[in-house]
Amino acid sequence: MYTDQLKRKLIIKKPIQRIVSLVPSQTELLIDLGLEEKVVGITKFCIHPYYLKQNKKIVGGTKNIKINVIKKLNPDIILCNKEENTEEIVAECEKIAPVHVSDIYTLDDCLELIHQYGNLFNCRTEADKITQKINFKLNDFKTFIHNMPKKKVAYFIWRNPWMVAGNNNFINHLLTLNNFDNIYNSKSRYPEIELKKIRLEGDPDFVLLSSEPYPFKEEHAFEIGRFTHHAKTIFVDGEMFSWYGSRLLKAFDYFKKLHNRII
């Protein structure tokens, strides 16, 4: 008997040979666990590794799947995420195969997911290697960041309406790890904000414009900058702040370079 991160029981009656992944970061993790041959279906946003979309069946996006395409793939398991996929998607997929739902807020949640995949897909050795490397890089980064002063930031994810990372999400967890004081930490999840109030709501030292899901450009940085005091705007790699799993093996080195840029 297996469980997912929502403590839902999964009944797996046979060895898993066919996997459909509806979450880009989890797709990348599967490949790094050595499971590429077993992955039969992915989303159009599963861009790592770059060649994967040429070799696997695209089953839609994370919020809009092609359920009939998934059914034809005859998967043994479908992988979802509480934030990325809707309850309706999970319910529809459960009519086809067991569905594992991840629920990620912290690094510990990430490590738990890797452990669960190690058990589910009988790749415990590979899973252990990845978690050990992540822990090593994490401890190294904590030493690096230890004496650095906190910096007030606003992390933007969308425009029209303007949306930022608040609290109770993985992005905010990594911002905190970076000694970034999120000025919208009092707001839940991914709130809409009024740009003209940014100084009243915290007046950040740095405005971080994520590369995803919105493609921010220089004119947007200028637009935001008009309402800050003297905040420096930085374009950041959104994957490093929001993708979990094996992407963390690259994230901590990226964070080091980011801090060296803004010292």
mmCIF file of N, CA and C in Angstrom, residues 1 117 179:
data_model
loop_
_atom_site.group_PDB
_atom_site.id
_atom_site.type_symbol
_atom_site.label_atom_id
_atom_site.label_comp_id
_atom_site.label_asym_id
_atom_site.label_seq_id
_atom_site.Cartn_x
_atom_site.Cartn_y
_atom_site.Cartn_z
ATOM 1 N N MET A 1 0.834 -1.196 0.000
ATOM 2 C CA MET A 1 0.000 0.000 0.000
ATOM 3 C C MET A 1 0.874 1.255 0.000
ATOM 4 N N TYR A 117 8.649 8.657 -4.635
ATOM 5 C CA TYR A 117 8.885 8.175 -5.993
ATOM 6 C C TYR A 117 9.882 7.017 -5.999
ATOM 7 N N ASN A 179 17.213 34.645 2.671
ATOM 8 C CA ASN A 179 17.245 35.871 3.483
ATOM 9 C C ASN A 179 16.553 37.039 2.791
#
